[in-house]
mmCIF file of C-alpha atoms and ligand atoms in Angstrom:
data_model
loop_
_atom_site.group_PDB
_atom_site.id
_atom_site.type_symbol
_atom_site.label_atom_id
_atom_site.label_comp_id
_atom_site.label_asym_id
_atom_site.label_seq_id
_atom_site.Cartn_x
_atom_site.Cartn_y
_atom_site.Cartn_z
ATOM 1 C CA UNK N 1 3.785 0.881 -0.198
ATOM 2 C CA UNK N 2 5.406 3.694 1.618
ATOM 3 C CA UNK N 3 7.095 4.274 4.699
ATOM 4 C CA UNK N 4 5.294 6.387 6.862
ATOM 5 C CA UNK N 5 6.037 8.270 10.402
ATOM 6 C CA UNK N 6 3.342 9.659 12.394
ATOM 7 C CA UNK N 7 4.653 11.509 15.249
ATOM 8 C CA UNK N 8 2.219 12.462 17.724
ATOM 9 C CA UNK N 9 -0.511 9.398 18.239
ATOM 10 C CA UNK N 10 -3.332 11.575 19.979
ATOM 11 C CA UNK N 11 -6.355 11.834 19.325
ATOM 12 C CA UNK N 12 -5.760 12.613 15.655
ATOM 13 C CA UNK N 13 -2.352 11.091 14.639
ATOM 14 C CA UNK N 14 -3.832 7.605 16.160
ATOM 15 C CA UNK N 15 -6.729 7.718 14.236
ATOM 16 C CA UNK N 16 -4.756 7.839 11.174
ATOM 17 C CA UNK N 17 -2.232 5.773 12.050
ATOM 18 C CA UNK N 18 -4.812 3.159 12.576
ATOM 19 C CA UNK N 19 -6.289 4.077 9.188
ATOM 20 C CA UNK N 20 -3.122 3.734 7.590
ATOM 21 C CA UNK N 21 -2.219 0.038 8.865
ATOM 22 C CA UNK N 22 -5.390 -1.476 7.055
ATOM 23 C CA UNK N 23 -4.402 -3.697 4.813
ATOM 24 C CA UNK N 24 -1.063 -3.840 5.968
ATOM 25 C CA UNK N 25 0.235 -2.479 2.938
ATOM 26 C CA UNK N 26 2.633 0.729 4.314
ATOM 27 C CA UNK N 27 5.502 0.391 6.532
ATOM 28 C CA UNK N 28 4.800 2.448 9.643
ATOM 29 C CA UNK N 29 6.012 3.567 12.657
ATOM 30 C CA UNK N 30 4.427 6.541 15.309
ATOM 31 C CA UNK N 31 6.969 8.261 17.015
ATOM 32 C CA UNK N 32 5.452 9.036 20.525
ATOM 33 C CA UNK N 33 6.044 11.024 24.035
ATOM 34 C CA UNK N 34 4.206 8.946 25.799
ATOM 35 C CA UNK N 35 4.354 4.685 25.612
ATOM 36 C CA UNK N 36 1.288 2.641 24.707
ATOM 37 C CA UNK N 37 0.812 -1.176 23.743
ATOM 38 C CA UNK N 38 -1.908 -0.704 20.430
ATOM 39 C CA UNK N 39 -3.989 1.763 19.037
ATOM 40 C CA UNK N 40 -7.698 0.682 19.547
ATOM 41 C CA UNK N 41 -9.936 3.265 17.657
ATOM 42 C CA UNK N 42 -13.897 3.275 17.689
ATOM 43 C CA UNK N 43 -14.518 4.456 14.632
ATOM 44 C CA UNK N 44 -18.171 5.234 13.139
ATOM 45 C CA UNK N 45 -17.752 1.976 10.849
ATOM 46 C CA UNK N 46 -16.648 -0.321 14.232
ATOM 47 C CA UNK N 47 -13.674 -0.953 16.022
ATOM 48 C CA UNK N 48 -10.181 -0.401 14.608
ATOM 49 C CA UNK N 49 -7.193 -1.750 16.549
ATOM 50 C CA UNK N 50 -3.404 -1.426 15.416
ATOM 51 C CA UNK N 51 -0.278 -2.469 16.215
ATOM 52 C CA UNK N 52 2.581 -0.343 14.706
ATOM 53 C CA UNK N 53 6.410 -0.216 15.915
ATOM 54 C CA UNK N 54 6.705 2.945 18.653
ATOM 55 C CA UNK N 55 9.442 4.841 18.604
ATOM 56 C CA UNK N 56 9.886 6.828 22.198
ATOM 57 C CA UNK N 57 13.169 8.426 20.973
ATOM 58 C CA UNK N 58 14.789 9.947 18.086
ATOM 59 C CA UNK N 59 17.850 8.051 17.870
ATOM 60 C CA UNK N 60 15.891 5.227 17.201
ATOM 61 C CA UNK N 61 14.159 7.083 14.106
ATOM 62 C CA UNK N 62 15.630 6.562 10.337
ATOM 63 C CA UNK N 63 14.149 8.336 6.814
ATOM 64 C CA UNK N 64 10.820 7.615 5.577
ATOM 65 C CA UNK N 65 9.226 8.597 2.642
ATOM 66 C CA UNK N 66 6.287 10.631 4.356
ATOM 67 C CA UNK N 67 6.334 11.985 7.678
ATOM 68 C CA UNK N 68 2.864 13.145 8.798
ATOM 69 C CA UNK N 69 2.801 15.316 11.879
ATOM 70 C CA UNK N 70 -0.053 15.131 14.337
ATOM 71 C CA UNK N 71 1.082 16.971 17.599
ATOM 72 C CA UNK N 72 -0.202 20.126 19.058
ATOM 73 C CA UNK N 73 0.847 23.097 17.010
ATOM 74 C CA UNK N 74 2.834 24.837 20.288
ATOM 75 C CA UNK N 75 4.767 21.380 20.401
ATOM 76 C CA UNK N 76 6.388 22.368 17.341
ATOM 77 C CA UNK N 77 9.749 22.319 18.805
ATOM 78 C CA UNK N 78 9.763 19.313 20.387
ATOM 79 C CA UNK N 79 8.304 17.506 17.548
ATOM 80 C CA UNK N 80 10.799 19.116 15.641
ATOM 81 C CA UNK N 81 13.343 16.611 16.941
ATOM 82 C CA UNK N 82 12.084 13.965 15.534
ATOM 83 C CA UNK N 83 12.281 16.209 11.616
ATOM 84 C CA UNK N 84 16.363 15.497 11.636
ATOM 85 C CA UNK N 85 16.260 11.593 11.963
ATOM 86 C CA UNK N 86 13.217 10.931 9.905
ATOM 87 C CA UNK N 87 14.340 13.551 6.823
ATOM 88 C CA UNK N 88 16.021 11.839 3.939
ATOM 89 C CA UNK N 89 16.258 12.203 0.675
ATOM 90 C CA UNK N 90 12.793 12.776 -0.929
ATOM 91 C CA UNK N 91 11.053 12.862 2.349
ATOM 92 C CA UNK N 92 7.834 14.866 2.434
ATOM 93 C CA UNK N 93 6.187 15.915 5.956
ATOM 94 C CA UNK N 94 2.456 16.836 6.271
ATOM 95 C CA UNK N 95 1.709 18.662 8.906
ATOM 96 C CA UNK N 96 -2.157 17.843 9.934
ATOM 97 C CA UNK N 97 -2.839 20.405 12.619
ATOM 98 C CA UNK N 98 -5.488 23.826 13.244
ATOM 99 C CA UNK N 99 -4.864 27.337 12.262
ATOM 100 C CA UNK N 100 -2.859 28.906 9.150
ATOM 101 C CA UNK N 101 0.892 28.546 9.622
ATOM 102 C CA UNK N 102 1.847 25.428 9.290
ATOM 103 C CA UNK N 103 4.579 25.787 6.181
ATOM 104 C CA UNK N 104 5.850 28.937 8.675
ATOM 105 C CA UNK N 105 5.699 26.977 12.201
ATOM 106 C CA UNK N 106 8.059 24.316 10.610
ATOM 107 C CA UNK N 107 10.041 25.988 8.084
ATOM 108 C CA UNK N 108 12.629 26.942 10.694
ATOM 109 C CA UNK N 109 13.303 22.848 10.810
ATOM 110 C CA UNK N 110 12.801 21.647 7.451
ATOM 111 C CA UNK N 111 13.014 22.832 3.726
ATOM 112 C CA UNK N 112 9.853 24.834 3.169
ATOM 113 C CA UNK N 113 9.266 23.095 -0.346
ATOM 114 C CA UNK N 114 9.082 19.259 1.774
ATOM 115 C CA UNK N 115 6.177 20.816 3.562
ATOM 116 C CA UNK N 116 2.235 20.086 3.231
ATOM 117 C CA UNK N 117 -0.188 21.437 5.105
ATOM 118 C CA UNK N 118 -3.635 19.546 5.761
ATOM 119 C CA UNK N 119 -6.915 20.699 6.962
ATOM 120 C CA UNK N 120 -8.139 17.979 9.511
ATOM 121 C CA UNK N 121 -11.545 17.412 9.764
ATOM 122 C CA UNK N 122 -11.697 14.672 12.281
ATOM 123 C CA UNK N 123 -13.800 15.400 15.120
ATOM 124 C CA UNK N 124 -12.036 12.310 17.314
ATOM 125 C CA UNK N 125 -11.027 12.435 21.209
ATOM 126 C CA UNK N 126 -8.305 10.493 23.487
ATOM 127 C CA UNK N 127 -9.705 8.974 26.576
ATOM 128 C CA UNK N 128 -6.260 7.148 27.608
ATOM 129 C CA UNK N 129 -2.804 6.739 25.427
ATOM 130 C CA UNK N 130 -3.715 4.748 22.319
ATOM 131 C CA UNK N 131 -7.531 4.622 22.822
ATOM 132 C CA UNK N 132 -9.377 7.129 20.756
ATOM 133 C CA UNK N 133 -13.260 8.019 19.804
ATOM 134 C CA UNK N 134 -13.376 8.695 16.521
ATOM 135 C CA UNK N 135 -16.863 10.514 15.927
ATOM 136 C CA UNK N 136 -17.514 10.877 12.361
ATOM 137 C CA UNK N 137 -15.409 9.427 8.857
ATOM 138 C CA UNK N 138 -12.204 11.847 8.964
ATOM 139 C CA UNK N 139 -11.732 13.633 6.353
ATOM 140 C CA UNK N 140 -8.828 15.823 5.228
ATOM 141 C CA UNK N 141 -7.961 18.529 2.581
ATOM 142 C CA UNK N 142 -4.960 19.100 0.922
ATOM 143 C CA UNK N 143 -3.548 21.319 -1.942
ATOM 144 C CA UNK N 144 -4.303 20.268 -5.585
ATOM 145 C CA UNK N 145 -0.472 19.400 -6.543
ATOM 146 C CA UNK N 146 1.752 16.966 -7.094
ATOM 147 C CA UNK N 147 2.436 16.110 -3.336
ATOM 148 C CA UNK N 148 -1.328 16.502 -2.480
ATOM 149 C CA UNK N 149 -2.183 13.882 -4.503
ATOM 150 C CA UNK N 150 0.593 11.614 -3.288
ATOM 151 C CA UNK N 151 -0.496 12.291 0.099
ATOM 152 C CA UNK N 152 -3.911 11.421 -0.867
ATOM 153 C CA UNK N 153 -2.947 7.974 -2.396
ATOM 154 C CA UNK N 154 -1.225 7.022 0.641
ATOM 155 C CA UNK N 155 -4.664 6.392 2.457
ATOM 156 C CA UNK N 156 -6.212 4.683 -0.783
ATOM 157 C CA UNK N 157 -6.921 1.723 1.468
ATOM 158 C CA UNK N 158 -8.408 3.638 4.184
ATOM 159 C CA UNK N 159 -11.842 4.976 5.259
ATOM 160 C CA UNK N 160 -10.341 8.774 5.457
ATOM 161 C CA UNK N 161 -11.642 10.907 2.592
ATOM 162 C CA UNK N 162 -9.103 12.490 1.186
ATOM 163 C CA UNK N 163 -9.668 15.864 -0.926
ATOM 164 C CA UNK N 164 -7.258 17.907 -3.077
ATOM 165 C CA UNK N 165 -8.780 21.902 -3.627
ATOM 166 C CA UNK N 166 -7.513 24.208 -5.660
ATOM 167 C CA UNK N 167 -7.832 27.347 -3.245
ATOM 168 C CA UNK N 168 -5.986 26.098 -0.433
ATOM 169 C CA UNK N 169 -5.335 29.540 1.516
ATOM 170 C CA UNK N 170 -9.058 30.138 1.456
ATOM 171 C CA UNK N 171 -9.509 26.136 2.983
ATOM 172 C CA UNK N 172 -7.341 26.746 5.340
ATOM 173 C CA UNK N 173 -9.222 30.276 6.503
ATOM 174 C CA UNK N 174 -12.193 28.350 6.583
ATOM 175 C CA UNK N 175 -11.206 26.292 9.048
ATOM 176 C CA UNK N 176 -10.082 28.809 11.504
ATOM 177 C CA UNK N 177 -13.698 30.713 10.741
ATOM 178 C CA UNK N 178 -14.910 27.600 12.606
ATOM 179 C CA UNK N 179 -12.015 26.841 14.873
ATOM 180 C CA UNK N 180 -12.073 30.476 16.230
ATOM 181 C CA UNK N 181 -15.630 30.357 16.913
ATOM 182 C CA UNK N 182 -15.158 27.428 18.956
ATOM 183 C CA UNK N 183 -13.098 28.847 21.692
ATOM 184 C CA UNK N 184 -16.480 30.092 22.962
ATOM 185 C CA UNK N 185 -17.181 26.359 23.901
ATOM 186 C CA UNK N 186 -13.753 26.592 26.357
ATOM 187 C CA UNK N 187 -13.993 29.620 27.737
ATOM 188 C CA UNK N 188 -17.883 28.330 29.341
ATOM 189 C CA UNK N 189 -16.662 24.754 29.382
ATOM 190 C CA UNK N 190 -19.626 24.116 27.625
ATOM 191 C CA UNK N 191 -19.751 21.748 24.353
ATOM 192 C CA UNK N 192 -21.428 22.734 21.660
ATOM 193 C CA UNK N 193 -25.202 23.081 22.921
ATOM 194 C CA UNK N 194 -24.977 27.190 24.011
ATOM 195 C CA UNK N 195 -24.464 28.015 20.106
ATOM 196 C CA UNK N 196 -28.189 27.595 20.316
ATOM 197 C CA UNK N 197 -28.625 30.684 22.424
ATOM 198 C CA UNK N 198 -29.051 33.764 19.954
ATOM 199 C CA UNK N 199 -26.420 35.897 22.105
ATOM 200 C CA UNK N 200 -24.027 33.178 21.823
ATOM 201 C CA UNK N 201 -24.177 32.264 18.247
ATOM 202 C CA UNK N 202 -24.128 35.655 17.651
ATOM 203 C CA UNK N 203 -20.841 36.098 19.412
ATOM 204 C CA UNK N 204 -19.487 33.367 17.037
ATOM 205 C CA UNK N 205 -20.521 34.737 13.928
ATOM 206 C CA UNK N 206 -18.691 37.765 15.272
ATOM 207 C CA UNK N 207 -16.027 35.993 16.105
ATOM 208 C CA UNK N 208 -15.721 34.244 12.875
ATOM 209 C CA UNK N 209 -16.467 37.490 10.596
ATOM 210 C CA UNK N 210 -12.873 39.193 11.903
ATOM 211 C CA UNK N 211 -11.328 35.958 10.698
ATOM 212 C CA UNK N 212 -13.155 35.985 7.137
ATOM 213 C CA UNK N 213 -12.043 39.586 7.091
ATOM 214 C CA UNK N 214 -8.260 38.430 7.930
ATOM 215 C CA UNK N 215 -8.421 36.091 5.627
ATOM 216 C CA UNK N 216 -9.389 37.867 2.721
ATOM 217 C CA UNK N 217 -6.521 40.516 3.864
ATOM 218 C CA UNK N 218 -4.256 37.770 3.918
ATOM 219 C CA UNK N 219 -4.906 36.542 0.253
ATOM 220 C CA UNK N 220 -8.132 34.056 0.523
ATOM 221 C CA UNK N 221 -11.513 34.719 -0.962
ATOM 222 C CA UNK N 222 -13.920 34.157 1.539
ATOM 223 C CA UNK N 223 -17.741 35.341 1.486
ATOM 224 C CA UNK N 224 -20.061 35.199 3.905
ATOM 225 C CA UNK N 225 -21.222 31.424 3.325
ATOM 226 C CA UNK N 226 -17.692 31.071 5.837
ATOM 227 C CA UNK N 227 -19.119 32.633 8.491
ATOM 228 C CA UNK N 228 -22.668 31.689 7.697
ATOM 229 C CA UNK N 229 -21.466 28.021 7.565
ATOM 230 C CA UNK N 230 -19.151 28.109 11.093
ATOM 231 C CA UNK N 231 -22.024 29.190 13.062
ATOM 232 C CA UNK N 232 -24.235 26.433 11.054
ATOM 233 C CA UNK N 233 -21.693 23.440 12.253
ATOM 234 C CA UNK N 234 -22.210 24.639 16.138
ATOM 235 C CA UNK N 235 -25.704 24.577 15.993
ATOM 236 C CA UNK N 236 -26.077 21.239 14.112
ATOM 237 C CA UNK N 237 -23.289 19.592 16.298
ATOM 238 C CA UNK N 238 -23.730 16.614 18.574
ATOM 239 C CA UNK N 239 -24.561 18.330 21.973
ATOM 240 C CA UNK N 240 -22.175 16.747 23.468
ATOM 241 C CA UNK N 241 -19.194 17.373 21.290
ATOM 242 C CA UNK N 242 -16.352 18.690 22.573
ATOM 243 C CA UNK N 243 -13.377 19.982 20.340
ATOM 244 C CA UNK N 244 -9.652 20.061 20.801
ATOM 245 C CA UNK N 245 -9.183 23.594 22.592
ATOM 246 C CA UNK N 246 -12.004 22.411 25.128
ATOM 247 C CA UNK N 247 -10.431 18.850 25.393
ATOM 248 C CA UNK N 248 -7.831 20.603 25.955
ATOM 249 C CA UNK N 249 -8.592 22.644 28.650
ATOM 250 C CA UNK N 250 -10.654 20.302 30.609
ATOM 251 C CA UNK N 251 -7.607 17.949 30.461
ATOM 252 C CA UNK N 252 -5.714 20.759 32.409
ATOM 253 C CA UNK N 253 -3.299 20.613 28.812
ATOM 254 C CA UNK N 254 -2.072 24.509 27.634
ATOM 255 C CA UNK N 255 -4.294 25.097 25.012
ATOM 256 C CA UNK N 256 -3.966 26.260 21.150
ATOM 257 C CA UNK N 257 -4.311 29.683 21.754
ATOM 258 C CA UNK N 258 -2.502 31.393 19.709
ATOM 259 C CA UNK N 259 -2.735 28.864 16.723
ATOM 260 C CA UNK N 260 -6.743 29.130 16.519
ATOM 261 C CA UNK N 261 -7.541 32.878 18.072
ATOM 262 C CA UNK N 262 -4.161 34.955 18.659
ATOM 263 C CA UNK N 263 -3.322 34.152 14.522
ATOM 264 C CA UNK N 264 -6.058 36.363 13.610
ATOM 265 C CA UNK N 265 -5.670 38.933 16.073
ATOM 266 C CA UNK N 266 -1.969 39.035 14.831
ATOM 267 C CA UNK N 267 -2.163 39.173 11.339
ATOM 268 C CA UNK N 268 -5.121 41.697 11.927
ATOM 269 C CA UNK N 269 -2.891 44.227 13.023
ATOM 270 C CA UNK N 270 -0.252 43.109 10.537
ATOM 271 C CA UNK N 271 -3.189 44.481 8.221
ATOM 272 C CA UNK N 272 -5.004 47.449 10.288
ATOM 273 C CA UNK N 273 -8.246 45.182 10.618
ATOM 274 C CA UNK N 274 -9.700 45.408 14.104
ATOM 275 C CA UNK N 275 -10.077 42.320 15.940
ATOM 276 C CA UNK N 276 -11.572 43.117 19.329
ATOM 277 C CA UNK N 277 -13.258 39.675 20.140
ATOM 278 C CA UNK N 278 -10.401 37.243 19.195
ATOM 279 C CA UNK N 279 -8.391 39.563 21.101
ATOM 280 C CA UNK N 280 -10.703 39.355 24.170
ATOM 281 C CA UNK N 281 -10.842 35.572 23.648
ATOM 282 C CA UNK N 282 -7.276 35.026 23.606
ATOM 283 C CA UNK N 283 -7.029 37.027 26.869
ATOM 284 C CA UNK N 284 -9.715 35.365 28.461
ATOM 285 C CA UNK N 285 -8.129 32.222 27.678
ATOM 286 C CA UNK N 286 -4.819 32.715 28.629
ATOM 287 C CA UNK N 287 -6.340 34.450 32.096
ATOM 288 C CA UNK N 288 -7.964 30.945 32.660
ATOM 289 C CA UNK N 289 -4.743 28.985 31.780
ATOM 290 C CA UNK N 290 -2.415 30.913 33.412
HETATM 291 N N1 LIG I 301 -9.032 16.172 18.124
HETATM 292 C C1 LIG I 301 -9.760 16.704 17.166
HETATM 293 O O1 LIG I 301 -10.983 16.439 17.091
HETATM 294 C C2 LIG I 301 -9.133 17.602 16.135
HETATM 295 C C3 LIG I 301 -9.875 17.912 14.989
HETATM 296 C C4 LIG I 301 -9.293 18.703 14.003
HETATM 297 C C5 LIG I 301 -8.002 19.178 14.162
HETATM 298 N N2 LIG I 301 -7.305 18.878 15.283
HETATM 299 C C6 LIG I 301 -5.927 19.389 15.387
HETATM 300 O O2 LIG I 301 -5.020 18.301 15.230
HETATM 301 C C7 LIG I 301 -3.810 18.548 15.970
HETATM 302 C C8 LIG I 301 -3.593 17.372 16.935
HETATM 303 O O3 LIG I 301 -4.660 17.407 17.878
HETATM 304 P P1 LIG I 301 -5.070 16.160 18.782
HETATM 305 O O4 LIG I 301 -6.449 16.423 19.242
HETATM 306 O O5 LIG I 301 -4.754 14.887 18.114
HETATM 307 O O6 LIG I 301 -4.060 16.358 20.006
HETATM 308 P P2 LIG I 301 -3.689 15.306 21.155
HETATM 309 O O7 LIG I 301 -4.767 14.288 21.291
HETATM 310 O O8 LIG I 301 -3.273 16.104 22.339
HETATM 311 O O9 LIG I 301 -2.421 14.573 20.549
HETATM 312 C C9 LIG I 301 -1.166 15.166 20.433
HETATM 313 C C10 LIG I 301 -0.161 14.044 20.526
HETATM 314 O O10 LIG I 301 1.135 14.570 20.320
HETATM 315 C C11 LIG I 301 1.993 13.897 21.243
HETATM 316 N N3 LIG I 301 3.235 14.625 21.403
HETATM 317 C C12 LIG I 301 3.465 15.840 21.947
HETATM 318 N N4 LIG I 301 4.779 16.134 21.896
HETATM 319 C C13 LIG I 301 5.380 15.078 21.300
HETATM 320 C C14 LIG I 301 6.714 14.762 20.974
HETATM 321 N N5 LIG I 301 7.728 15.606 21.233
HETATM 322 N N6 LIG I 301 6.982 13.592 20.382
HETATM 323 C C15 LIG I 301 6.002 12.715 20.097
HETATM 324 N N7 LIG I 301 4.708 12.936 20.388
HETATM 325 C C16 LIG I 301 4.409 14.107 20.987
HETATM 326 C C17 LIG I 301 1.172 13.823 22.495
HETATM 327 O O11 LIG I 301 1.764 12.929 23.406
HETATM 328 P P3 LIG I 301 1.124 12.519 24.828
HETATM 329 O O12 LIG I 301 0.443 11.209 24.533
HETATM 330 O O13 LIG I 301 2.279 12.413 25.737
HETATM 331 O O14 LIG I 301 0.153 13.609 25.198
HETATM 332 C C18 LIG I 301 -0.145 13.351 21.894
HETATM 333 O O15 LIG I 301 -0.135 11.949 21.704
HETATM 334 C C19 LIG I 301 -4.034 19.888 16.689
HETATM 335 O O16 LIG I 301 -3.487 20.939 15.938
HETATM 336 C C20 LIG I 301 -5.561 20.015 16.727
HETATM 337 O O17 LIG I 301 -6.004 21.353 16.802
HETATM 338 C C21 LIG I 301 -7.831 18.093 16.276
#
């Protein structure tokens, strides 16, 4: 048994929330902006529904042992506020959002060394406060130590798969080979069905080589499998699916810019690499959200 904050119940902190209450065996609380009665979650395997305490304001919050963080990685001040109250003694927070910085976006709150970051892959949608499409099993990767694996044991009696890896700077770049890729889905408000023109997926494979070659500046070891494998998951994708820049956009919300596209282009010129298409993405996108 642990106690357990998750602040931010959208589209992923609810799902794992509501993974986390089966069996009844942690004590958990979501810390949330805005108020909402249960978490019902259609998952793959059936319904889940979920009823833990909500907490609408910090002073109500007090330590936990884990605090996982599910917001929106520009909300990072905000959900900072709820770091102080929750922190105690042995606390750890995991911080389960896209891109690379995650130890760097909240190190300016917390100790770096309470920090874990987690790759989400959990391809799940909000359609009103606590009610949440959950399209495929979640899964999520961690690093291989000590804290990894107690994160991982935490959702023992869930149906998230939980992976530790070794290489966790090149996970991590993997991820934002795919997630960068995908902001060609927002800019044409299209889910993922125009990978399947050539000129499109080409784009993304484009798109997705300046990351792997950011990445591998930055310390990863990616090949080309990274990029090969990005453009793979559009084209294979449900044609309806619509990720969380997209969502995001449609839902008139300011979008992870900067987190999924303007991280490479940054850290590209941190390294002399040449970035041209993130760059044009992240204008485009902040043109169109402006
Ligand atoms: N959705 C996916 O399929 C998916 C897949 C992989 C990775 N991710 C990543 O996971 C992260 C979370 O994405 P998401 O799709 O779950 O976003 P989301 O549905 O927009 O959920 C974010 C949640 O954070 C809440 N929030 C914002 N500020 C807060 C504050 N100060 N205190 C408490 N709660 C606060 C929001 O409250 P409101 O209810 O008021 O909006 C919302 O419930 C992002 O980095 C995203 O890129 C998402």
């Amino acid at each position: 048994m642990a106690r357990i904050a998750v602040v931010g119940p959208g589209a992923i902190g609810g799902t794992i929330a509501a993974e986390l209450s089966r069996g009844g065996v942690h004590e958990l609380v979501v810390c949330a902006r805005t108020p909402f009665e249960r978490l019902e979650v259609e998952t793959p395997t059936g319904p889940l529904v979920a009823t833990p305490r909500v907490l609408l304001d910090p002073a109500e919050a007090s330590p936990v042992d884990w605090v996982l963080v599910a917001t929106k990685a520009y909300d990072h001040a905000a959900t900072a506020l709820w770091l102080k109250p929750l922190f105690g003694e042995g606390t750890r927070i995991a911080i389960l959002q896209n891109g690379v910085e995650h130890v760097a976006r909240f190190s300016p709150y917390v100790p770096a060394s309470s920090l874990l970051p987690v790759v989400v892959s959990c391809p799940a949608g909000r359609s009103a406060p606590g009610r949440i499409r959950l399209r495929r099993q979640a899964a999520l990767r961690v690093p291989d130590t000590a804290d990894g694996r107690a994160f991982a044991a935490l959702f023992s009696r869930s149906e998230v798969v939980v992976t530790t890896v070794a290489d966790f700077m090149s996970e991590l770049w993997r991820k934002l080979c795919l997630n960068c890729a995908g902001a060609v889905s927002a800019i044409l408000m299209q889910p993922a069905a125009p990978s399947k023109r050539a000129g499109i997926a080409q784009l993304m494979r484009d798109l997705a080589s300046e990351c792997r070659a950011v990445a591998n500046a930055e310390g990863a070891s990616l090949g080309d499998d990274a990029v090969d494998d990005a453009v793979a998951s559009y084209l294979r994708g449900a044609p309806d699916a619509i990720n969380s820049l997209h969502a995001d956009r449609l839902a008139g919300r300011p979008m992870e810019i900067d987190a999924r596209n303007g991280v490479v282009v940054r850290l590209g010129a941190k390294h002399g690499i040449p970035t041209p298409l993130n760059k044009a993405v992240v204008a485009l996108l902040e043109a169109v959200s402006a």
